[in-house]
mmCIF file of C-alpha atoms (C1' of nucleotides) in Angstrom:
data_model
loop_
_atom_site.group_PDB
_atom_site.id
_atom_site.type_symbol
_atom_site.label_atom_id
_atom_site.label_comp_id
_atom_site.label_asym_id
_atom_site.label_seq_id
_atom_site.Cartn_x
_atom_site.Cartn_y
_atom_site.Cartn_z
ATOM 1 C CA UNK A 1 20.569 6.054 12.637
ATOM 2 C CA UNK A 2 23.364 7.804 10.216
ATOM 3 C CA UNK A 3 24.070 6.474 6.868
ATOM 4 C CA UNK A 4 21.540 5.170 4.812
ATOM 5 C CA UNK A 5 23.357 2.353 3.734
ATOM 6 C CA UNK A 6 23.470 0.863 7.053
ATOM 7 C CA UNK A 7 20.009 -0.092 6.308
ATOM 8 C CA UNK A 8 20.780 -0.372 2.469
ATOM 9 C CA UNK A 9 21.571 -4.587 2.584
ATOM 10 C CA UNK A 10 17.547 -4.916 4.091
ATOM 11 C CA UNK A 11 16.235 -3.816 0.754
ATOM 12 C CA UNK A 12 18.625 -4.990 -1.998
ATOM 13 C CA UNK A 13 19.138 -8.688 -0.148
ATOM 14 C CA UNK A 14 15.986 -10.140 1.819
ATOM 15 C CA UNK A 15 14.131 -6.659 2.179
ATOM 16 C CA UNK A 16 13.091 -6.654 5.830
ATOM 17 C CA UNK A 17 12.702 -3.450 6.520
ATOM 18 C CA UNK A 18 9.778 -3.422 3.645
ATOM 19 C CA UNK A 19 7.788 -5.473 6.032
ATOM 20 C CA UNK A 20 7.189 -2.670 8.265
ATOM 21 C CA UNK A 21 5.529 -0.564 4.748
ATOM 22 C CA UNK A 22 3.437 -4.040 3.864
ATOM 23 C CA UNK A 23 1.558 -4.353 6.970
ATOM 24 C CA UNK A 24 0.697 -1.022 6.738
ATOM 25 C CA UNK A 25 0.483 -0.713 2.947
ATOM 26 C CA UNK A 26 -3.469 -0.887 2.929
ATOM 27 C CA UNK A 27 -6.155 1.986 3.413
ATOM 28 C CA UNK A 28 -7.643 1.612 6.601
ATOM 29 C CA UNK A 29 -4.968 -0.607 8.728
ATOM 30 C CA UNK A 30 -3.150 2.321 9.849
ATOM 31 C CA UNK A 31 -6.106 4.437 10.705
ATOM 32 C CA UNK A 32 -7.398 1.259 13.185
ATOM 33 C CA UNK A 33 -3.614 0.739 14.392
ATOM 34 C CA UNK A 34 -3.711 4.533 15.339
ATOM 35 C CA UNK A 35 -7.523 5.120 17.095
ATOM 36 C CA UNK A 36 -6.818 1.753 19.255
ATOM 37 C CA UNK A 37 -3.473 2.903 20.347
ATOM 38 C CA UNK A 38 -5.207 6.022 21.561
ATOM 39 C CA UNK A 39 -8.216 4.783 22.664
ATOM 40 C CA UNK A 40 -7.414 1.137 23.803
ATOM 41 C CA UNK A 41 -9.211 -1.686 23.022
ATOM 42 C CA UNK A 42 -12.480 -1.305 21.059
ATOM 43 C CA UNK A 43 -15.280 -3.375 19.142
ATOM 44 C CA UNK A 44 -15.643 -3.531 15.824
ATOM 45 C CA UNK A 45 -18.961 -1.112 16.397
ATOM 46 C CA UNK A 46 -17.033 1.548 18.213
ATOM 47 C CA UNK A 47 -14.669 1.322 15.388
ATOM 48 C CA UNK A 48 -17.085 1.765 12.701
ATOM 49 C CA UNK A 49 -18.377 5.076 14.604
ATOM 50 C CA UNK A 50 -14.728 6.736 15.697
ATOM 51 C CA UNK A 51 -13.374 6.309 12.595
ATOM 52 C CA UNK A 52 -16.457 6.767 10.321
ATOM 53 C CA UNK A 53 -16.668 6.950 6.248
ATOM 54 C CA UNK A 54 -15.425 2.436 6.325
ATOM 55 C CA UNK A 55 -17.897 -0.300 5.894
ATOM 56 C CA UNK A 56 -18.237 -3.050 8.207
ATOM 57 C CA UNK A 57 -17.289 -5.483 5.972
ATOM 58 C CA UNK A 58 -14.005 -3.874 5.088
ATOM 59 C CA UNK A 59 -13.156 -3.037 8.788
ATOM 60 C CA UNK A 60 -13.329 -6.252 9.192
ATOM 61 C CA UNK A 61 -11.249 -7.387 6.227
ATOM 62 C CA UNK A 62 -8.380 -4.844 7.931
ATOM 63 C CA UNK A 63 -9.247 -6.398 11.399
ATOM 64 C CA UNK A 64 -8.037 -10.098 10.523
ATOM 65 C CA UNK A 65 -5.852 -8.492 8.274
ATOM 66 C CA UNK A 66 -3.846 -7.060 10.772
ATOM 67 C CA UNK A 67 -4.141 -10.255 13.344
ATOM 68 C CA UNK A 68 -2.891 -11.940 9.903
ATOM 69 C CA UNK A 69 0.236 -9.972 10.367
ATOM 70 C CA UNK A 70 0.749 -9.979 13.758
ATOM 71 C CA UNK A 71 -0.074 -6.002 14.764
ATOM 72 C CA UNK A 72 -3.588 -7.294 16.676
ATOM 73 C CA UNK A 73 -5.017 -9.405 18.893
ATOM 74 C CA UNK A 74 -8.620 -10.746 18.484
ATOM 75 C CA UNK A 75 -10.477 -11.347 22.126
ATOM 76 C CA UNK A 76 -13.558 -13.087 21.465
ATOM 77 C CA UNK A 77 -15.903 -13.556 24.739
ATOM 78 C CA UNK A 78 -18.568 -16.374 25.085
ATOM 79 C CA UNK A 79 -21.622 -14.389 25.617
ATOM 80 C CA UNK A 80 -25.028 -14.113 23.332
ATOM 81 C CA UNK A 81 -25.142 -11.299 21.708
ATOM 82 C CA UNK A 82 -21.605 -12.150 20.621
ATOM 83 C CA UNK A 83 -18.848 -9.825 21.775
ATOM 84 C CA UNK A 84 -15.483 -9.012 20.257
ATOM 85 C CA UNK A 85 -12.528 -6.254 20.774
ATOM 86 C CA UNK A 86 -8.881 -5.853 19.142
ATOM 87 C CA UNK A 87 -5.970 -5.012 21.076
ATOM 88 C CA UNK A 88 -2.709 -4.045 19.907
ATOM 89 C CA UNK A 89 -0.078 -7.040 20.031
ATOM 90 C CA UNK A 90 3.718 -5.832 21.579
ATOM 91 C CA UNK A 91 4.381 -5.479 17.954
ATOM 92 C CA UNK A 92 1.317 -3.404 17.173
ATOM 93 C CA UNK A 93 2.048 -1.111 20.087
ATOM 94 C CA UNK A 94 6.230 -1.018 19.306
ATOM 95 C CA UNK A 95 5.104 0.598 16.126
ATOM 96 C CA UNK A 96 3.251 3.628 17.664
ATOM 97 C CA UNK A 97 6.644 5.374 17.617
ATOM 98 C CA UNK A 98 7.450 5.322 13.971
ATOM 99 C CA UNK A 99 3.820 6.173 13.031
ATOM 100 C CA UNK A 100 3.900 8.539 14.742
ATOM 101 C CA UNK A 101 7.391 9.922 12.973
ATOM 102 C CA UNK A 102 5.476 9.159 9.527
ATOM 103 C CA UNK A 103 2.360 11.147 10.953
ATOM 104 C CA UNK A 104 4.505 13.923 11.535
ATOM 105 C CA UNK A 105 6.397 14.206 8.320
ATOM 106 C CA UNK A 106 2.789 13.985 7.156
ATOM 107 C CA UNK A 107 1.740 17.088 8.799
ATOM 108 C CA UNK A 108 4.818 18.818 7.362
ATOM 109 C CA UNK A 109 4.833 17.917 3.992
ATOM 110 C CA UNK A 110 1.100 16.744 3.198
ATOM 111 C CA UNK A 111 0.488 20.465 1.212
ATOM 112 C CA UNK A 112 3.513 19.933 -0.293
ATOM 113 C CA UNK A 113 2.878 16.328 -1.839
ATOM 114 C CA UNK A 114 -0.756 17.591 -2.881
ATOM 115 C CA UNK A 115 0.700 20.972 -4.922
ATOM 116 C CA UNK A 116 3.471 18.352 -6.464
ATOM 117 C CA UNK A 117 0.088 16.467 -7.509
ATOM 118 C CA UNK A 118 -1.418 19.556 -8.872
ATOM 119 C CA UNK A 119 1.287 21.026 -10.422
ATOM 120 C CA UNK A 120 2.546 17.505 -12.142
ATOM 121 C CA UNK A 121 -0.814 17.158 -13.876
ATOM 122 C CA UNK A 122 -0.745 20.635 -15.564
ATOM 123 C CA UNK A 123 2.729 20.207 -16.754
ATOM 124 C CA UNK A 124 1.063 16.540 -18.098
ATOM 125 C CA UNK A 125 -1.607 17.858 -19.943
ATOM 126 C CA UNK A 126 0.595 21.031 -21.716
ATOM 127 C CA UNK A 127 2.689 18.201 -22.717
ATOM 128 C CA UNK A 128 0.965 15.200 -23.021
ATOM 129 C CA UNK A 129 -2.155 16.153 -23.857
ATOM 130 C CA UNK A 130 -4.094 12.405 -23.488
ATOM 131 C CA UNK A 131 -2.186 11.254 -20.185
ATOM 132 C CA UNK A 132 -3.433 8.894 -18.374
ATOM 133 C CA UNK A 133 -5.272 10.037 -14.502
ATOM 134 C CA UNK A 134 -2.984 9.265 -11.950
ATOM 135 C CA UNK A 135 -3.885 7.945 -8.603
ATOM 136 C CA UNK A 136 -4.518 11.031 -6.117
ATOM 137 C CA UNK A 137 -3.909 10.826 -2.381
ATOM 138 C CA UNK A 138 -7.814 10.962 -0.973
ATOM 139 C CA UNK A 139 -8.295 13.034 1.580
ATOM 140 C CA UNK A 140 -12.062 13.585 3.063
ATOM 141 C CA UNK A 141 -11.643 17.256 1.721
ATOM 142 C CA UNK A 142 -10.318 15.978 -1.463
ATOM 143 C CA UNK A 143 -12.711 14.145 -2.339
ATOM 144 C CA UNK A 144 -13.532 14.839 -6.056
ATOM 145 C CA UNK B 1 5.418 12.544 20.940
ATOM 146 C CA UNK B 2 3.408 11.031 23.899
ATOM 147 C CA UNK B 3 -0.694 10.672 23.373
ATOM 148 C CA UNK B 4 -1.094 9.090 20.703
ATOM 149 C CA UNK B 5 -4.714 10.958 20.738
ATOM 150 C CA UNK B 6 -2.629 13.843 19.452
ATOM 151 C CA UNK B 7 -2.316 12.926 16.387
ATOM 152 C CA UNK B 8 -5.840 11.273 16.095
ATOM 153 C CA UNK B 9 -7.505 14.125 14.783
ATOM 154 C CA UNK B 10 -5.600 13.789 11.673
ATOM 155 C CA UNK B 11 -7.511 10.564 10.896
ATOM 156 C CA UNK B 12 -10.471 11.298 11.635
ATOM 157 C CA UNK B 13 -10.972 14.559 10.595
ATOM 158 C CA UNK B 14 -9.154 14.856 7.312
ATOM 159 C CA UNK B 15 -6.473 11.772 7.197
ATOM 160 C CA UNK B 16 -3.692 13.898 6.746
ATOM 161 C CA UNK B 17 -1.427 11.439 8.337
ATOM 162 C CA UNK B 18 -2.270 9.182 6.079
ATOM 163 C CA UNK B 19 -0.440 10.992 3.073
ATOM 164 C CA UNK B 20 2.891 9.718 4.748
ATOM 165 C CA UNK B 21 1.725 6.098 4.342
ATOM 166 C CA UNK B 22 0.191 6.165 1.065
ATOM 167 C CA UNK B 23 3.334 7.826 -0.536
ATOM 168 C CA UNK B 24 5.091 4.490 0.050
ATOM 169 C CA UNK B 25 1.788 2.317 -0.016
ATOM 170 C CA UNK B 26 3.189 0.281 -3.129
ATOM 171 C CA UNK B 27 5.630 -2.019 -3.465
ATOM 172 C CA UNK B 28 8.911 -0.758 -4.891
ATOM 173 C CA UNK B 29 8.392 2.865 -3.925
ATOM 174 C CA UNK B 30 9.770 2.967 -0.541
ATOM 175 C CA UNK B 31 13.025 0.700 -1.962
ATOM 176 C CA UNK B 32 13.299 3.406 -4.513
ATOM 177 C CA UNK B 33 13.731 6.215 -1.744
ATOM 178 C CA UNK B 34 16.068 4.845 0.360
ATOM 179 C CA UNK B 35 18.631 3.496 -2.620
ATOM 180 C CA UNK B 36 18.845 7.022 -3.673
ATOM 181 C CA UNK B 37 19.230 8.327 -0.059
ATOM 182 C CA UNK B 38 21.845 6.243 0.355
ATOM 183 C CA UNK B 39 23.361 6.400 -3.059
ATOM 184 C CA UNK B 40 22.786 10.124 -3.824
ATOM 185 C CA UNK B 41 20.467 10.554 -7.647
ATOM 186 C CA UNK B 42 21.092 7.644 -10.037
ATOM 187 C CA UNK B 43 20.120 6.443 -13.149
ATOM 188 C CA UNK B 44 16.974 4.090 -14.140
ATOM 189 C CA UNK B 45 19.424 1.625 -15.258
ATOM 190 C CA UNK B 46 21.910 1.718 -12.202
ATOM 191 C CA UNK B 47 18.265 1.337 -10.467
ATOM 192 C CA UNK B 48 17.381 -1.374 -11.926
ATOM 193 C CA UNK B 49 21.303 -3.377 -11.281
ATOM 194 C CA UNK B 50 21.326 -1.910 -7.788
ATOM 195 C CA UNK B 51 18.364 -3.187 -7.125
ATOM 196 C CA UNK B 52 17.446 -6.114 -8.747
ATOM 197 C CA UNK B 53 14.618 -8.348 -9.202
ATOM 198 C CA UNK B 54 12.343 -4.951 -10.544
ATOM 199 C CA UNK B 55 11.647 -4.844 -14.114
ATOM 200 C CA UNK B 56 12.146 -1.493 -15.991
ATOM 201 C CA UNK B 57 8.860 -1.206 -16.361
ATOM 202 C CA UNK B 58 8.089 -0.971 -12.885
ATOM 203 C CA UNK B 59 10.849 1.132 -12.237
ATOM 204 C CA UNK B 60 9.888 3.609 -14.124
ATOM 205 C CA UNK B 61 5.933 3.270 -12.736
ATOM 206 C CA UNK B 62 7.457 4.012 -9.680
ATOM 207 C CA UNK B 63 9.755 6.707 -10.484
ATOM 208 C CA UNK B 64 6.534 8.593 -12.257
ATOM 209 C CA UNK B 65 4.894 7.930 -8.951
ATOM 210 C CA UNK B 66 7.149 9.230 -6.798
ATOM 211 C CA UNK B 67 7.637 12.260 -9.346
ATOM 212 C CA UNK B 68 4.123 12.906 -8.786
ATOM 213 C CA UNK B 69 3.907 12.853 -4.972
ATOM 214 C CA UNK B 70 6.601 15.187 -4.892
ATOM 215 C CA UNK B 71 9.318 12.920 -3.692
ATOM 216 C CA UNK B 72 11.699 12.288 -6.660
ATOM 217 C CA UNK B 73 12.745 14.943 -9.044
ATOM 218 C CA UNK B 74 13.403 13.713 -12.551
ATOM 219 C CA UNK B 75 15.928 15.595 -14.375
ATOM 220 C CA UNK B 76 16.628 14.799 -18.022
ATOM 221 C CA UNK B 77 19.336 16.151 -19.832
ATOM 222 C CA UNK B 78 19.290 17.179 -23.288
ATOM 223 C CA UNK B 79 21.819 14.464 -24.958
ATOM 224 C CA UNK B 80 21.796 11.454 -27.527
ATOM 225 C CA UNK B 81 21.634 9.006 -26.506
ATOM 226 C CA UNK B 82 19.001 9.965 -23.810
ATOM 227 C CA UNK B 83 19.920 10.392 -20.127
ATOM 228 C CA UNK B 84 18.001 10.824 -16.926
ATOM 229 C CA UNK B 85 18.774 10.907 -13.392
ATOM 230 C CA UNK B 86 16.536 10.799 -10.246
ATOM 231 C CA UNK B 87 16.929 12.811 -7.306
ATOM 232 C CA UNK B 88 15.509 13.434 -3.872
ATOM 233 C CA UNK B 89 13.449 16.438 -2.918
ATOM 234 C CA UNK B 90 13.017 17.987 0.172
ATOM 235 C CA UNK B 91 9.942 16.391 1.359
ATOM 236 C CA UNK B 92 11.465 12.977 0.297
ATOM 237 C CA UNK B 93 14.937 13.762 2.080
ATOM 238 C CA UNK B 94 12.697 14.676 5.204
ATOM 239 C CA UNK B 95 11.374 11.352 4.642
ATOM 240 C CA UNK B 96 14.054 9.230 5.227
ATOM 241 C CA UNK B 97 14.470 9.441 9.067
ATOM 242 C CA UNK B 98 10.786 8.581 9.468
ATOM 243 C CA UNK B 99 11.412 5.571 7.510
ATOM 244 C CA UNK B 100 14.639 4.409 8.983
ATOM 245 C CA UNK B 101 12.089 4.333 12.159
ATOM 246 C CA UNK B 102 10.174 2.180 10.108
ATOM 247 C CA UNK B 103 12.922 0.276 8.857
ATOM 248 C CA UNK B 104 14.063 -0.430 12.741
ATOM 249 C CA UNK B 105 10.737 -1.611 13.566
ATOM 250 C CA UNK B 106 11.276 -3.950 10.841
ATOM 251 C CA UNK B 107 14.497 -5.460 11.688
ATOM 252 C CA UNK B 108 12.770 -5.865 15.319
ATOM 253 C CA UNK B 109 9.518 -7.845 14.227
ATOM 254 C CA UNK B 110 9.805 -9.033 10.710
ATOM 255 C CA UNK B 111 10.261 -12.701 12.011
ATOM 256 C CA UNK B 112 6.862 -12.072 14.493
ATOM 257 C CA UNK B 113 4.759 -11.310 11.705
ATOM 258 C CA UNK B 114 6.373 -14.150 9.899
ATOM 259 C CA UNK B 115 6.043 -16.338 12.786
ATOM 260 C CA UNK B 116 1.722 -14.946 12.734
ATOM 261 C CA UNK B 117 1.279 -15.720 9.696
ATOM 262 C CA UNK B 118 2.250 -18.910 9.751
ATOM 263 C CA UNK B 119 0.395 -19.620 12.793
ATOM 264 C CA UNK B 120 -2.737 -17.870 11.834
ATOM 265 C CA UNK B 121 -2.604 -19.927 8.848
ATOM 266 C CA UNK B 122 -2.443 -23.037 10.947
ATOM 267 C CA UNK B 123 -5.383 -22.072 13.393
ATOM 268 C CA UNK B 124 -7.708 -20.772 10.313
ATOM 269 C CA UNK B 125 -6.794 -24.633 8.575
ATOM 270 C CA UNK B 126 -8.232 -26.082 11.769
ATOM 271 C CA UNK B 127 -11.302 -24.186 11.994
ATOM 272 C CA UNK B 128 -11.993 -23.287 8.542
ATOM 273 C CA UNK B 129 -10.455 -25.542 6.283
ATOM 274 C CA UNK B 130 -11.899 -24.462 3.322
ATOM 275 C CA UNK B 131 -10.823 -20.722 4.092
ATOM 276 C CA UNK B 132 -9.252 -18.552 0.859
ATOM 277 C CA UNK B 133 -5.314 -17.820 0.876
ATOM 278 C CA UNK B 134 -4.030 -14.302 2.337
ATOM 279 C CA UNK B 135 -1.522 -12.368 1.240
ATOM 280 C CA UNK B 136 1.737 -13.187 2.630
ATOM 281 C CA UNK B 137 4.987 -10.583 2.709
ATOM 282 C CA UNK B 138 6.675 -11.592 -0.058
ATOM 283 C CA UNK B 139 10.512 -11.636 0.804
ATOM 284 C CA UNK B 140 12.940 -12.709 -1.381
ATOM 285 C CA UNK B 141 13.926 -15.835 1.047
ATOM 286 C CA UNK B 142 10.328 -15.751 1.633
ATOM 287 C CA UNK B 143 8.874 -16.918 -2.310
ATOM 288 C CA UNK B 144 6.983 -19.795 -2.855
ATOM 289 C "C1'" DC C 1 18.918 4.276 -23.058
ATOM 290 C "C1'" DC C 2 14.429 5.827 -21.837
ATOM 291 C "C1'" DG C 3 9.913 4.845 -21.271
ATOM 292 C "C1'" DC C 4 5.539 4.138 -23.552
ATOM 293 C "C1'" DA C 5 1.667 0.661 -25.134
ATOM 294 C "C1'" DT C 6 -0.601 -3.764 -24.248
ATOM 295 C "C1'" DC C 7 -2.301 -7.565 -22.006
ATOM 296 C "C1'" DC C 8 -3.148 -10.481 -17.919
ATOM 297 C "C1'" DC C 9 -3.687 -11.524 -13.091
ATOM 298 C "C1'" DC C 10 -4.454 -10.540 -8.553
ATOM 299 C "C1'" DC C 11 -6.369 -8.181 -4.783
ATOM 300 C "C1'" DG C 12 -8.132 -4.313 -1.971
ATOM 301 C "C1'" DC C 13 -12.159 -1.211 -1.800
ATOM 302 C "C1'" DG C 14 -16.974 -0.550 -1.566
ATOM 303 C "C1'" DA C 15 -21.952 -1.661 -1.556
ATOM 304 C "C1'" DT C 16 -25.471 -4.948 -0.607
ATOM 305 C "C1'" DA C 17 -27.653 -8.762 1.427
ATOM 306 C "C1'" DC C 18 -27.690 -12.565 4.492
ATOM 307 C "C1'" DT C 19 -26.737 -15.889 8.813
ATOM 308 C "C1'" DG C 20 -25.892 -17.236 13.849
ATOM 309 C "C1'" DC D 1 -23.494 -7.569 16.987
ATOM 310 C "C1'" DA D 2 -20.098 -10.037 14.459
ATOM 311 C "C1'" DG D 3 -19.039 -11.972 10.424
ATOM 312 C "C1'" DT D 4 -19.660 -14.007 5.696
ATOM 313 C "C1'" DA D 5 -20.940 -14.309 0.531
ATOM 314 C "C1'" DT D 6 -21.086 -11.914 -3.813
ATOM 315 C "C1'" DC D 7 -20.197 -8.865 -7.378
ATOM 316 C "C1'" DG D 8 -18.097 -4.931 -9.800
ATOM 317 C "C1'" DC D 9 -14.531 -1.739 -10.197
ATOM 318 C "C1'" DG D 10 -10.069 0.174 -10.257
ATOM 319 C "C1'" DG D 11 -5.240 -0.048 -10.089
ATOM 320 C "C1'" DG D 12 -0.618 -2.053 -9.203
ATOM 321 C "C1'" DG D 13 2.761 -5.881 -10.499
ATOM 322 C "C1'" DG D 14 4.849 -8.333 -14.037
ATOM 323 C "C1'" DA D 15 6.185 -9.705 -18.821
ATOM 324 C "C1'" DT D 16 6.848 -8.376 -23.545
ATOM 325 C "C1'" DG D 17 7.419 -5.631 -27.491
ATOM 326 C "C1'" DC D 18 8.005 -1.103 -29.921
ATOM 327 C "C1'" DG D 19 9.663 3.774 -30.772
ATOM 328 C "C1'" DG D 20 12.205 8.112 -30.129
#
DNA sequence: CCGCATCCCCCGCGATACTG
DNA sequence: CAGTATCGCGGGGGATGCGG
């Protein structure tokens, strides 16, 4: 864990260490990674009320989207009403740690990366008057 | 760095975690990073050779985007014919050891999630064969 | 050499409505 | 309750061409 180019070959030849971004790389898959590694187990349901402000239908999208890659594990039962809960696969769980690394650069730097934001886009429009909105970083208290 | 319910708050509440992820949501950006932490600040066009298979355009999407999150620095200099060079700022250079993390993780599982989506694929043939493609992790060994 | 302007495609998000 | 079917929207990836 020294030099950077130790790691360097992953991206410029076959890229692994990318993979760990990609299955990640969408809205909500971290979120449901995190609250079932610190709650357990859950339904879809409980989902949709810890984590609030996601639809069912795109829970769900994020749900087989992260079975897709590997991070969960979908339990079905045989009962009527149907039941369902996601678990964390080894891989799921052996990716806690480095969340948890991001999560805390996060809480570090996440006032920085929104004043970079702010400050970029008045620099933009003194000198490019017509630019182009950029993508913002939404945040529940950011919302516009 | 135990409960994961520590950090749960942040995504819940207001998401701040989050910021870390969507920083390095798309696809180049987290390459980006970690060729200039490993090569020190560089040119778009020693970018672009290093490395490979990016198209200027992109490159320079990404450089904007990272200028704009506060991770990249661009610094022109005031010469003909025009030259730039990108460099690291604190919050990005903080960012590196949390993605080396990631990058570990990476080297660990890449062929599990390879090896899931393959065999979700299989299972989802068998019991819904008319069922719509999903987006694989595109690695360079990896393209159709 | 830098990087902007276009154009196209793909896909994730989000809302809504519906089935077993 | 779990999951699917649609539809619209927005934005990134990629290719190409132009201008400062």
């Amino acid at each position: 864990m020294g030099d950077p180019a130790d790691q360097l070959d992953d991206y410029t030849s076959d890229c692994r260490a990318r993979v760990a971004f990609e299955v990640l790389a969408n809205r909500w898959d971290s979120v449901v990674v995190f609250t079932i590694a610190a709650y357990g187990p859950m339904r879809p349901t409980a989902l949709l009320t810890r984590i609030g402000g996601i639809s069912p239908k795109v829970l769900n999208d994020a749900l087989r989207r992260l079975e897709y890659n590997g991070l969960m594990e979908r339990r079905p039962y045989p009962e009527v009403p149907p039941r369902v809960d996601y678990a964390l696969t080894e891989a799921g769980n052996a990716l806690l740690e480095p969340m948890q690394a991001m999560g805390a650069w996060a809480s570090r730097y996440a006032d920085a990366v929104l004043d970079a934001q702010e400050r970029f886009e008045v620099r933009e429009a003194y000198t490019r008057p017509g630019a182009a909105r950029r993508r913002r970083i939404s945040l529940p208290g950011n919302a516009e």
